[in-house]
mmCIF file of C-alpha atoms and ligand atoms in Angstrom:
data_model
loop_
_atom_site.group_PDB
_atom_site.id
_atom_site.type_symbol
_atom_site.label_atom_id
_atom_site.label_comp_id
_atom_site.label_asym_id
_atom_site.label_seq_id
_atom_site.Cartn_x
_atom_site.Cartn_y
_atom_site.Cartn_z
ATOM 1 C CA MET A 1 -9.807 1.497 24.458
ATOM 2 C CA LEU A 2 -12.011 0.800 21.452
ATOM 3 C CA THR A 3 -14.149 -2.300 21.249
ATOM 4 C CA ASP A 4 -12.949 -5.538 19.700
ATOM 5 C CA GLU A 5 -15.422 -5.321 16.801
ATOM 6 C CA PRO A 6 -13.790 -5.756 13.376
ATOM 7 C CA LEU A 7 -13.548 -2.524 11.428
ATOM 8 C CA LEU A 8 -16.136 -2.636 8.698
ATOM 9 C CA PHE A 9 -14.746 -1.856 5.255
ATOM 10 C CA ASP A 10 -18.082 -0.691 3.915
ATOM 11 C CA ALA A 11 -19.517 1.375 6.745
ATOM 12 C CA PRO A 12 -18.248 4.955 6.543
ATOM 13 C CA LEU A 13 -16.566 6.143 9.729
ATOM 14 C CA SER A 14 -18.479 8.876 11.519
ATOM 15 C CA HIS A 15 -16.916 12.051 12.878
ATOM 16 C CA SER A 16 -17.063 10.774 16.454
ATOM 17 C CA GLU A 17 -15.504 7.424 15.496
ATOM 18 C CA ILE A 18 -12.627 9.228 13.785
ATOM 19 C CA VAL A 19 -12.102 11.397 16.884
ATOM 20 C CA GLN A 20 -12.093 8.266 19.032
ATOM 21 C CA PHE A 21 -9.344 6.715 16.886
ATOM 22 C CA LEU A 22 -7.311 9.923 16.923
ATOM 23 C CA LYS A 23 -7.363 9.822 20.730
ATOM 24 C CA GLU A 24 -6.647 6.101 20.933
ATOM 25 C CA ASP A 25 -3.368 5.119 22.569
ATOM 26 C CA ASP A 26 -3.844 1.398 23.102
ATOM 27 C CA LEU A 27 -1.130 -0.241 21.002
ATOM 28 C CA ALA A 28 -3.181 -3.304 20.041
ATOM 29 C CA ALA A 29 -6.086 -1.119 18.862
ATOM 30 C CA LEU A 30 -3.680 1.029 16.841
ATOM 31 C CA ALA A 31 -2.000 -2.010 15.290
ATOM 32 C CA LYS A 32 -5.463 -3.114 14.157
ATOM 33 C CA LEU A 33 -6.189 0.330 12.720
ATOM 34 C CA TYR A 34 -2.963 0.274 10.691
ATOM 35 C CA THR A 35 -3.575 -3.271 9.447
ATOM 36 C CA THR A 36 -7.076 -2.310 8.360
ATOM 37 C CA ALA A 37 -5.735 0.754 6.527
ATOM 38 C CA ASP A 38 -3.063 -1.416 4.880
ATOM 39 C CA ASP A 39 -5.757 -3.891 3.758
ATOM 40 C CA VAL A 40 -7.940 -1.080 2.369
ATOM 41 C CA ARG A 41 -4.892 0.292 0.561
ATOM 42 C CA PHE A 42 -4.162 -3.122 -0.957
ATOM 43 C CA LEU A 43 -7.794 -3.688 -2.005
ATOM 44 C CA CYS A 44 -8.372 -0.190 -3.418
ATOM 45 C CA VAL A 45 -5.039 0.865 -4.979
ATOM 46 C CA GLY A 46 -2.963 -2.319 -4.997
ATOM 47 C CA ASP A 47 0.576 -2.960 -3.852
ATOM 48 C CA ASP A 48 2.484 -0.523 -6.073
ATOM 49 C CA ILE A 49 4.408 2.345 -4.532
ATOM 50 C CA HIS A 50 4.502 5.519 -6.630
ATOM 51 C CA VAL A 51 7.681 7.539 -6.452
ATOM 52 C CA ARG A 52 7.697 11.260 -7.301
ATOM 53 C CA ALA A 53 10.688 13.510 -7.942
ATOM 54 C CA LEU A 54 10.300 16.751 -6.034
ATOM 55 C CA ILE A 55 11.960 19.858 -7.462
ATOM 56 C CA ASN A 56 11.756 22.909 -5.196
ATOM 57 C CA PHE A 57 12.676 25.597 -7.714
ATOM 58 C CA SER A 58 12.192 28.904 -5.851
ATOM 59 C CA ASN A 59 11.989 29.859 -2.190
ATOM 60 C CA HIS A 60 10.657 33.362 -2.823
ATOM 61 C CA CYS A 61 7.134 33.811 -1.496
ATOM 62 C CA ARG A 62 4.735 36.736 -1.335
ATOM 63 C CA ARG A 63 2.679 35.148 1.463
ATOM 64 C CA ASN A 64 3.169 35.209 5.200
ATOM 65 C CA CYS A 65 1.830 31.888 6.483
ATOM 66 C CA LEU A 66 2.709 31.980 10.174
ATOM 67 C CA TYR A 67 4.345 28.539 10.295
ATOM 68 C CA CYS A 68 6.508 28.560 7.170
ATOM 69 C CA GLY A 69 10.175 29.467 6.795
ATOM 70 C CA LEU A 70 9.639 30.733 3.236
ATOM 71 C CA ARG A 71 7.255 33.472 4.391
ATOM 72 C CA GLN A 72 8.065 36.881 2.962
ATOM 73 C CA GLY A 73 8.683 38.278 6.443
ATOM 74 C CA ASN A 74 11.568 35.884 7.138
ATOM 75 C CA ALA A 75 14.608 38.073 6.476
ATOM 76 C CA GLU A 76 17.014 35.355 7.669
ATOM 77 C CA LEU A 77 16.579 33.156 4.596
ATOM 78 C CA THR A 78 18.917 33.304 1.593
ATOM 79 C CA ARG A 79 16.590 33.315 -1.399
ATOM 80 C CA PHE A 80 17.137 31.485 -4.699
ATOM 81 C CA ARG A 81 15.413 30.952 -8.014
ATOM 82 C CA MET A 82 16.140 28.323 -10.643
ATOM 83 C CA ASN A 83 15.842 29.532 -14.231
ATOM 84 C CA GLU A 84 13.668 27.874 -16.860
ATOM 85 C CA ASN A 85 16.485 25.788 -18.319
ATOM 86 C CA GLU A 86 17.596 24.587 -14.894
ATOM 87 C CA ILE A 87 14.049 23.463 -14.072
ATOM 88 C CA ILE A 88 13.585 21.664 -17.377
ATOM 89 C CA SER A 89 17.026 20.016 -17.057
ATOM 90 C CA ALA A 90 16.240 18.859 -13.502
ATOM 91 C CA ALA A 91 12.997 17.267 -14.758
ATOM 92 C CA ILE A 92 14.809 15.514 -17.618
ATOM 93 C CA LYS A 93 17.434 14.242 -15.172
ATOM 94 C CA ALA A 94 14.663 12.843 -12.956
ATOM 95 C CA TYR A 95 13.111 11.150 -15.999
ATOM 96 C CA LYS A 96 16.441 9.524 -16.868
ATOM 97 C CA LYS A 97 16.679 8.184 -13.310
ATOM 98 C CA GLY A 98 13.350 6.415 -13.880
ATOM 99 C CA TYR A 99 10.821 8.843 -12.374
ATOM 100 C CA ARG A 100 7.526 9.205 -14.231
ATOM 101 C CA THR A 101 6.227 12.139 -12.178
ATOM 102 C CA VAL A 102 7.950 15.383 -11.401
ATOM 103 C CA VAL A 103 6.535 17.708 -8.733
ATOM 104 C CA LEU A 104 7.408 21.377 -9.340
ATOM 105 C CA GLN A 105 7.044 23.239 -6.067
ATOM 106 C CA SER A 106 7.850 26.787 -4.940
ATOM 107 C CA GLY A 107 6.722 29.623 -2.723
ATOM 108 C CA GLU A 108 4.085 31.851 -4.274
ATOM 109 C CA ASP A 109 6.554 33.536 -6.587
ATOM 110 C CA GLU A 110 4.905 35.716 -9.206
ATOM 111 C CA LEU A 111 8.096 36.038 -11.222
ATOM 112 C CA TYR A 112 7.073 32.642 -12.597
ATOM 113 C CA THR A 113 4.168 34.032 -14.559
ATOM 114 C CA GLU A 114 1.510 32.049 -16.387
ATOM 115 C CA LYS A 115 3.626 32.237 -19.564
ATOM 116 C CA VAL A 116 6.871 31.178 -17.871
ATOM 117 C CA ILE A 117 5.255 28.084 -16.311
ATOM 118 C CA CYS A 118 3.589 27.280 -19.678
ATOM 119 C CA ARG A 119 7.026 27.340 -21.326
ATOM 120 C CA ILE A 120 8.437 25.079 -18.606
ATOM 121 C CA ILE A 121 5.548 22.588 -18.996
ATOM 122 C CA ILE A 122 5.994 22.554 -22.785
ATOM 123 C CA GLY A 123 9.786 22.202 -22.435
ATOM 124 C CA ILE A 124 9.453 19.202 -20.121
ATOM 125 C CA LYS A 125 6.674 17.486 -22.067
ATOM 126 C CA GLN A 126 8.568 17.877 -25.364
ATOM 127 C CA SER A 127 11.678 16.279 -23.874
ATOM 128 C CA CYS A 128 10.251 13.397 -21.874
ATOM 129 C CA ASP A 129 7.162 11.355 -21.132
ATOM 130 C CA ILE A 130 6.595 12.376 -17.525
ATOM 131 C CA ALA A 131 3.561 13.530 -15.518
ATOM 132 C CA ILE A 132 3.802 17.041 -14.070
ATOM 133 C CA THR A 133 2.447 17.992 -10.667
ATOM 134 C CA LEU A 134 2.404 21.695 -9.825
ATOM 135 C CA SER A 135 2.468 23.091 -6.283
ATOM 136 C CA LEU A 136 2.715 26.847 -6.766
ATOM 137 C CA GLY A 137 0.124 28.197 -4.336
ATOM 138 C CA GLU A 138 -2.992 30.176 -5.186
ATOM 139 C CA ARG A 139 -3.274 31.317 -8.804
ATOM 140 C CA PRO A 140 -6.159 32.692 -10.907
ATOM 141 C CA TYR A 141 -8.576 30.243 -12.556
ATOM 142 C CA LYS A 142 -7.500 31.328 -16.035
ATOM 143 C CA THR A 143 -3.845 30.573 -15.227
ATOM 144 C CA LEU A 144 -4.625 27.152 -13.737
ATOM 145 C CA LYS A 145 -6.616 26.319 -16.848
ATOM 146 C CA ALA A 146 -3.809 27.474 -19.160
ATOM 147 C CA TRP A 147 -1.297 25.237 -17.352
ATOM 148 C CA PHE A 148 -3.683 22.278 -17.516
ATOM 149 C CA ASN A 149 -4.215 22.861 -21.239
ATOM 150 C CA GLU A 150 -0.442 22.843 -21.790
ATOM 151 C CA GLY A 151 -0.207 19.423 -20.142
ATOM 152 C CA ALA A 152 0.092 19.831 -16.358
ATOM 153 C CA ASP A 153 -1.510 16.737 -14.817
ATOM 154 C CA ARG A 154 -1.863 17.414 -11.100
ATOM 155 C CA TYR A 155 -1.942 20.273 -8.613
ATOM 156 C CA LEU A 156 -1.182 20.254 -4.885
ATOM 157 C CA LEU A 157 -2.750 22.857 -2.626
ATOM 158 C CA LYS A 158 -3.227 21.821 0.981
ATOM 159 C CA HIS A 159 -6.243 23.189 2.826
ATOM 160 C CA GLU A 160 -3.972 22.964 5.931
ATOM 161 C CA THR A 161 -6.893 23.052 8.401
ATOM 162 C CA SER A 162 -10.660 22.813 7.990
ATOM 163 C CA ASP A 163 -11.207 25.180 10.917
ATOM 164 C CA PRO A 164 -11.900 28.510 9.131
ATOM 165 C CA GLU A 165 -10.975 30.602 12.161
ATOM 166 C CA LEU A 166 -7.646 28.828 12.706
ATOM 167 C CA TYR A 167 -7.000 28.938 8.936
ATOM 168 C CA GLU A 168 -7.334 32.696 8.900
ATOM 169 C CA GLN A 169 -5.159 33.127 12.019
ATOM 170 C CA LEU A 170 -2.404 31.071 10.393
ATOM 171 C CA HIS A 171 -2.737 32.757 6.995
ATOM 172 C CA PRO A 172 -3.029 36.524 7.435
ATOM 173 C CA ASP A 173 -3.191 37.082 3.660
ATOM 174 C CA LEU A 174 -5.379 34.123 2.610
ATOM 175 C CA ARG A 175 -9.038 33.185 2.987
ATOM 176 C CA PHE A 176 -10.388 29.749 3.834
ATOM 177 C CA ASP A 177 -13.391 29.865 1.489
ATOM 178 C CA HIS A 178 -11.137 30.978 -1.345
ATOM 179 C CA ARG A 179 -8.847 28.000 -0.801
ATOM 180 C CA ILE A 180 -11.777 25.562 -0.833
ATOM 181 C CA ASP A 181 -13.137 27.220 -4.000
ATOM 182 C CA MET A 182 -9.740 26.798 -5.606
ATOM 183 C CA LEU A 183 -9.684 23.083 -4.753
ATOM 184 C CA ARG A 184 -13.121 22.724 -6.351
ATOM 185 C CA ASN A 185 -11.930 24.663 -9.430
ATOM 186 C CA LEU A 186 -8.874 22.435 -9.795
ATOM 187 C CA LYS A 187 -11.133 19.372 -9.831
ATOM 188 C CA GLU A 188 -13.492 21.009 -12.303
ATOM 189 C CA ILE A 189 -10.633 21.917 -14.674
ATOM 190 C CA GLY A 190 -9.583 18.257 -14.651
ATOM 191 C CA TYR A 191 -6.477 18.224 -12.468
ATOM 192 C CA GLN A 192 -5.790 15.307 -10.169
ATOM 193 C CA THR A 193 -6.013 17.458 -7.095
ATOM 194 C CA GLY A 194 -4.039 17.182 -3.882
ATOM 195 C CA SER A 195 -4.829 18.590 -0.479
ATOM 196 C CA GLY A 196 -3.537 17.915 2.999
ATOM 197 C CA ILE A 197 -2.918 19.214 6.473
ATOM 198 C CA MET A 198 -0.156 19.765 8.974
ATOM 199 C CA VAL A 199 -0.775 17.393 11.838
ATOM 200 C CA GLY A 200 -0.215 18.896 15.282
ATOM 201 C CA ILE A 201 -0.148 22.565 14.336
ATOM 202 C CA PRO A 202 -0.882 24.730 17.397
ATOM 203 C CA GLY A 203 -4.591 25.516 17.677
ATOM 204 C CA GLN A 204 -5.710 22.293 15.977
ATOM 205 C CA THR A 205 -8.108 19.917 17.753
ATOM 206 C CA TYR A 206 -8.960 16.229 17.284
ATOM 207 C CA GLU A 207 -12.394 17.394 16.151
ATOM 208 C CA SER A 208 -10.962 19.632 13.435
ATOM 209 C CA VAL A 209 -8.629 16.856 12.216
ATOM 210 C CA ALA A 210 -11.667 14.560 11.913
ATOM 211 C CA ASN A 211 -13.326 17.299 9.834
ATOM 212 C CA ASP A 212 -10.181 17.532 7.679
ATOM 213 C CA ILE A 213 -10.392 13.812 6.898
ATOM 214 C CA LEU A 214 -14.093 14.042 6.062
ATOM 215 C CA LEU A 215 -13.403 17.092 3.868
ATOM 216 C CA PHE A 216 -10.936 15.068 1.753
ATOM 217 C CA LYS A 217 -13.803 12.723 1.027
ATOM 218 C CA GLU A 218 -16.385 15.452 0.444
ATOM 219 C CA LEU A 219 -14.172 17.292 -2.074
ATOM 220 C CA ASP A 220 -13.151 14.001 -3.724
ATOM 221 C CA ILE A 221 -9.491 14.902 -3.252
ATOM 222 C CA ASP A 222 -7.200 12.645 -5.306
ATOM 223 C CA MET A 223 -3.961 13.005 -3.312
ATOM 224 C CA ILE A 224 -3.698 13.531 0.431
ATOM 225 C CA GLY A 225 -0.512 14.841 2.058
ATOM 226 C CA CYS A 226 -0.650 14.722 5.854
ATOM 227 C CA GLY A 227 2.675 15.466 7.500
ATOM 228 C CA PRO A 228 3.623 16.687 10.946
ATOM 229 C CA TYR A 229 3.911 20.381 11.668
ATOM 230 C CA ILE A 230 7.568 21.066 12.425
ATOM 231 C CA TYR A 231 8.298 24.105 14.543
ATOM 232 C CA ASN A 232 10.439 26.722 12.811
ATOM 233 C CA PRO A 233 11.974 29.257 15.236
ATOM 234 C CA LYS A 234 12.361 31.775 12.381
ATOM 235 C CA THR A 235 8.560 32.082 12.121
ATOM 236 C CA PRO A 236 6.098 33.903 14.363
ATOM 237 C CA LEU A 237 4.006 30.838 15.207
ATOM 238 C CA GLN A 238 4.566 30.263 18.879
ATOM 239 C CA ALA A 239 6.061 27.004 20.006
ATOM 240 C CA ALA A 240 3.723 24.836 22.077
ATOM 241 C CA THR A 241 5.721 25.740 25.185
ATOM 242 C CA PRO A 242 7.435 29.095 25.794
ATOM 243 C CA ASP A 243 10.838 27.386 25.868
ATOM 244 C CA GLU A 244 11.937 26.532 22.326
ATOM 245 C CA ASN A 245 14.124 23.733 23.614
ATOM 246 C CA LEU A 246 11.169 22.096 25.239
ATOM 247 C CA TYR A 247 8.995 22.281 22.161
ATOM 248 C CA ILE A 248 7.217 19.008 21.748
ATOM 249 C CA GLN A 249 6.812 17.866 18.156
ATOM 250 C CA PRO A 250 3.674 15.950 17.289
ATOM 251 C CA LYS A 251 4.253 12.269 17.926
ATOM 252 C CA PRO A 252 4.881 10.285 14.721
ATOM 253 C CA GLU A 253 2.084 7.969 15.901
ATOM 254 C CA TYR A 254 -0.409 10.816 15.542
ATOM 255 C CA VAL A 255 0.575 11.266 11.890
ATOM 256 C CA TYR A 256 0.267 7.517 11.202
ATOM 257 C CA LYS A 257 -3.241 7.607 12.667
ATOM 258 C CA VAL A 258 -4.225 10.456 10.325
ATOM 259 C CA VAL A 259 -2.723 8.592 7.342
ATOM 260 C CA ALA A 260 -4.566 5.379 8.277
ATOM 261 C CA LEU A 261 -7.905 7.106 8.847
ATOM 262 C CA SER A 262 -7.567 9.120 5.612
ATOM 263 C CA ARG A 263 -7.021 5.830 3.764
ATOM 264 C CA ILE A 264 -9.985 4.092 5.406
ATOM 265 C CA VAL A 265 -12.282 7.057 4.712
ATOM 266 C CA THR A 266 -11.161 7.918 1.160
ATOM 267 C CA ARG A 267 -10.281 4.387 -0.067
ATOM 268 C CA ASP A 268 -8.657 4.790 -3.507
ATOM 269 C CA THR A 269 -6.681 8.036 -3.141
ATOM 270 C CA HIS A 270 -2.935 8.530 -3.438
ATOM 271 C CA ILE A 271 -1.448 9.112 -0.004
ATOM 272 C CA PRO A 272 2.229 10.019 0.333
ATOM 273 C CA ALA A 273 4.390 9.108 3.261
ATOM 274 C CA THR A 274 5.323 12.773 3.580
ATOM 275 C CA THR A 275 8.817 14.203 3.578
ATOM 276 C CA ALA A 276 8.264 15.924 6.942
ATOM 277 C CA LEU A 277 7.803 12.530 8.617
ATOM 278 C CA SER A 278 11.518 11.907 8.120
ATOM 279 C CA ALA A 279 12.264 14.928 10.273
ATOM 280 C CA LEU A 280 10.386 13.290 13.163
ATOM 281 C CA ASN A 281 11.624 9.778 12.614
ATOM 282 C CA PRO A 282 14.444 9.536 10.034
ATOM 283 C CA GLU A 283 14.707 5.746 10.051
ATOM 284 C CA LEU A 284 11.135 4.613 10.274
ATOM 285 C CA GLY A 285 8.825 7.575 9.540
ATOM 286 C CA ILE A 286 8.351 6.849 5.862
ATOM 287 C CA LEU A 287 8.230 3.068 6.185
ATOM 288 C CA SER A 288 5.706 3.148 9.028
ATOM 289 C CA ALA A 289 3.382 5.394 7.017
ATOM 290 C CA LEU A 290 3.702 3.011 4.048
ATOM 291 C CA SER A 291 2.467 0.210 6.327
ATOM 292 C CA ALA A 292 -0.458 2.311 7.578
ATOM 293 C CA GLY A 293 -2.140 3.162 4.282
ATOM 294 C CA ALA A 294 0.330 5.332 2.328
ATOM 295 C CA ASN A 295 1.318 4.396 -1.241
ATOM 296 C CA VAL A 296 3.434 7.314 -2.510
ATOM 297 C CA ILE A 297 6.927 8.623 -1.729
ATOM 298 C CA MET A 298 8.289 12.008 -2.742
ATOM 299 C CA ILE A 299 12.047 12.186 -3.125
ATOM 300 C CA ASN A 300 13.846 15.496 -3.122
ATOM 301 C CA GLU A 301 15.586 15.811 -6.487
ATOM 302 C CA THR A 302 16.214 19.549 -6.197
ATOM 303 C CA PRO A 303 19.743 20.293 -7.445
ATOM 304 C CA GLU A 304 22.207 19.975 -4.562
ATOM 305 C CA GLN A 305 23.237 23.658 -4.467
ATOM 306 C CA TYR A 306 19.642 24.827 -3.784
ATOM 307 C CA ARG A 307 18.351 22.011 -1.606
ATOM 308 C CA ARG A 308 19.487 23.426 1.732
ATOM 309 C CA LEU A 309 17.882 26.802 0.994
ATOM 310 C CA TYR A 310 14.328 25.488 0.648
ATOM 311 C CA GLU A 311 13.998 25.729 4.382
ATOM 312 C CA ILE A 312 10.298 25.436 5.193
ATOM 313 C CA TYR A 313 11.347 24.113 8.580
ATOM 314 C CA PRO A 314 14.798 23.485 10.054
ATOM 315 C CA LYS A 315 16.610 20.233 9.380
ATOM 316 C CA ASP A 316 14.895 19.605 6.091
ATOM 317 C CA GLU A 317 15.386 15.854 6.063
ATOM 318 C CA THR A 318 14.159 14.016 3.024
ATOM 319 C CA PRO A 319 13.333 10.383 2.491
ATOM 320 C CA ALA A 320 16.219 10.355 0.057
ATOM 321 C CA ASP A 321 18.472 10.205 3.099
ATOM 322 C CA ILE A 322 17.295 6.703 3.867
ATOM 323 C CA LEU A 323 16.194 5.703 0.405
ATOM 324 C CA SER A 324 19.487 6.232 -1.411
ATOM 325 C CA PRO A 325 18.881 9.003 -3.968
ATOM 326 C CA GLU A 326 21.164 7.324 -6.474
ATOM 327 C CA ASN A 327 19.015 4.258 -6.648
ATOM 328 C CA PRO A 328 15.640 5.048 -5.073
ATOM 329 C CA PHE A 329 13.567 2.427 -6.869
ATOM 330 C CA GLU A 330 15.600 -0.632 -5.903
ATOM 331 C CA THR A 331 16.142 0.634 -2.347
ATOM 332 C CA ILE A 332 12.421 1.158 -1.790
ATOM 333 C CA GLU A 333 11.628 -2.281 -3.189
ATOM 334 C CA GLN A 334 14.176 -3.885 -0.881
ATOM 335 C CA LEU A 335 12.984 -2.001 2.199
ATOM 336 C CA THR A 336 9.257 -2.508 1.650
ATOM 337 C CA GLY A 337 8.988 -5.725 -0.346
ATOM 338 C CA ARG A 338 6.577 -3.839 -2.595
ATOM 339 C CA HIS A 339 6.854 -3.063 -6.300
ATOM 340 C CA VAL A 340 7.663 0.485 -7.405
ATOM 341 C CA ALA A 341 5.432 1.547 -10.296
ATOM 342 C CA ARG A 342 7.209 2.624 -13.458
ATOM 343 C CA ASP A 343 4.190 4.426 -14.964
ATOM 344 C CA TYR A 344 2.652 7.879 -14.402
ATOM 345 C CA GLY A 345 0.846 6.664 -11.309
ATOM 346 C CA HIS A 346 -2.406 8.553 -11.854
ATOM 347 C CA ARG A 347 -5.311 7.941 -9.532
ATOM 348 C CA HIS A 348 -7.590 5.604 -11.446
ATOM 349 C CA LEU A 349 -11.146 6.821 -11.177
HETATM 350 N N1 SAH B 401 3.640 27.710 -1.610
HETATM 351 C C1 SAH B 401 2.952 26.528 -1.925
HETATM 352 C C2 SAH B 401 3.807 25.285 -1.971
HETATM 353 C C3 SAH B 401 4.997 25.227 -1.069
HETATM 354 S S1 SAH B 401 4.668 25.113 0.632
HETATM 355 C C4 SAH B 401 1.782 26.332 -0.977
HETATM 356 O O1 SAH B 401 1.779 26.918 0.094
HETATM 357 O O2 SAH B 401 0.896 25.570 -1.340
HETATM 358 C C5 SAH B 401 4.322 23.404 0.760
HETATM 359 C C6 SAH B 401 3.800 22.923 2.097
HETATM 360 O O3 SAH B 401 4.783 23.028 3.128
HETATM 361 C C7 SAH B 401 2.628 23.689 2.661
HETATM 362 O O4 SAH B 401 1.446 23.254 2.092
HETATM 363 C C8 SAH B 401 2.713 23.351 4.155
HETATM 364 O O5 SAH B 401 1.776 22.336 4.469
HETATM 365 C C9 SAH B 401 4.118 22.812 4.336
HETATM 366 N N2 SAH B 401 4.807 23.512 5.465
HETATM 367 C C10 SAH B 401 5.130 24.808 5.563
HETATM 368 N N3 SAH B 401 5.677 25.061 6.779
HETATM 369 C C11 SAH B 401 5.706 23.905 7.470
HETATM 370 C C12 SAH B 401 6.151 23.525 8.769
HETATM 371 N N4 SAH B 401 6.676 24.405 9.610
HETATM 372 N N5 SAH B 401 6.010 22.225 9.136
HETATM 373 C C13 SAH B 401 5.498 21.319 8.283
HETATM 374 N N6 SAH B 401 5.058 21.614 7.048
HETATM 375 C C14 SAH B 401 5.151 22.897 6.637
HETATM 376 FE FE1 SF4 B 402 4.563 30.662 0.990
HETATM 377 FE FE2 SF4 B 402 3.524 28.189 0.789
HETATM 378 FE FE3 SF4 B 402 5.139 28.860 2.831
HETATM 379 FE FE4 SF4 B 402 2.697 29.897 2.721
HETATM 380 S S1 SF4 B 402 3.206 27.687 2.954
HETATM 381 S S2 SF4 B 402 4.590 31.032 3.175
HETATM 382 S S3 SF4 B 402 2.415 30.146 0.508
HETATM 383 S S4 SF4 B 402 5.687 28.742 0.682
#
């Protein structure tokens, strides 16, 4: 168990202190960690919760990340693509529901060229006053710049793990240093830049997770998405035990610890209570993360007919299941007692 010393707000946590917290299982010590993270969240980004509409518009992907159901090698997935008008209409619909950020996410699908995405950004921005977050995988610098110049506000690209060797095992067609360069480029272009990891992915250690958290700080990442790794039997990544039925998911508690420590280390970032947490704990996953330092919720607003097909992992639960998709703002306010922001919800630097 950790000592009874109060956690200092101003002293940066060292690598070994972060590791110690990640290993902690004393409930009183953890309660204190979450309260501290909640206090830091309140002091550094206030009490508002930012709600984002997530539109997963294509599940085609040219990559083969070992853990992901959208990988090109997964022949068991029915693939779909939304056309430009469908994407723009879905964004306008989200705007009318009250959202002020739309997150456009897909596999790495090159059919959506630089020009196509530019047209979609222009189409959305001409129709409504909404921030656009892109999450389209690795793209050339010139393309990222063109999208930013057309009005894209934010970009999500998780570094997934800070262990270069594990990164390259998990991503046979990607390179760790390239991903980090791309995160730096996104910042340099002017995007509010998001990174994140999958907590509990096989091969990960407490030490590497501590490095992940310190890397968020070093790169001055604006948005940090840390969700649990969810085993997908249609992917080649081995389950933690040879028997699929015995596969042990990461404990939700482990994810809350990572959320809390990311908040304490990075202070004024935007930290979502990630969608994947609902798959581990449908009732409380999101709410617990919101009490441990998180301040953002992403709600799946992908049109109904496509939603099921965006199968990154099985049982793609979304917070919308508990947060009433028809009326997300009021439901969140009732459940959390916190105000839901009605503005863009940029990170204020
Ligand atoms: N293709 C883009 C965006 C879509 S994938 C990209 O890779 O950036 C979005 C996220 O889904 C990935 O960053 C990864 O962290 C997450 N993901 C994929 N497979 C997962 C799994 N089995 N469990 C939990 N998260 C997963
Ligand atoms: Fe494609 Fe992203 Fe899945 Fe990798 S994580 S296979 S890039 S959708």
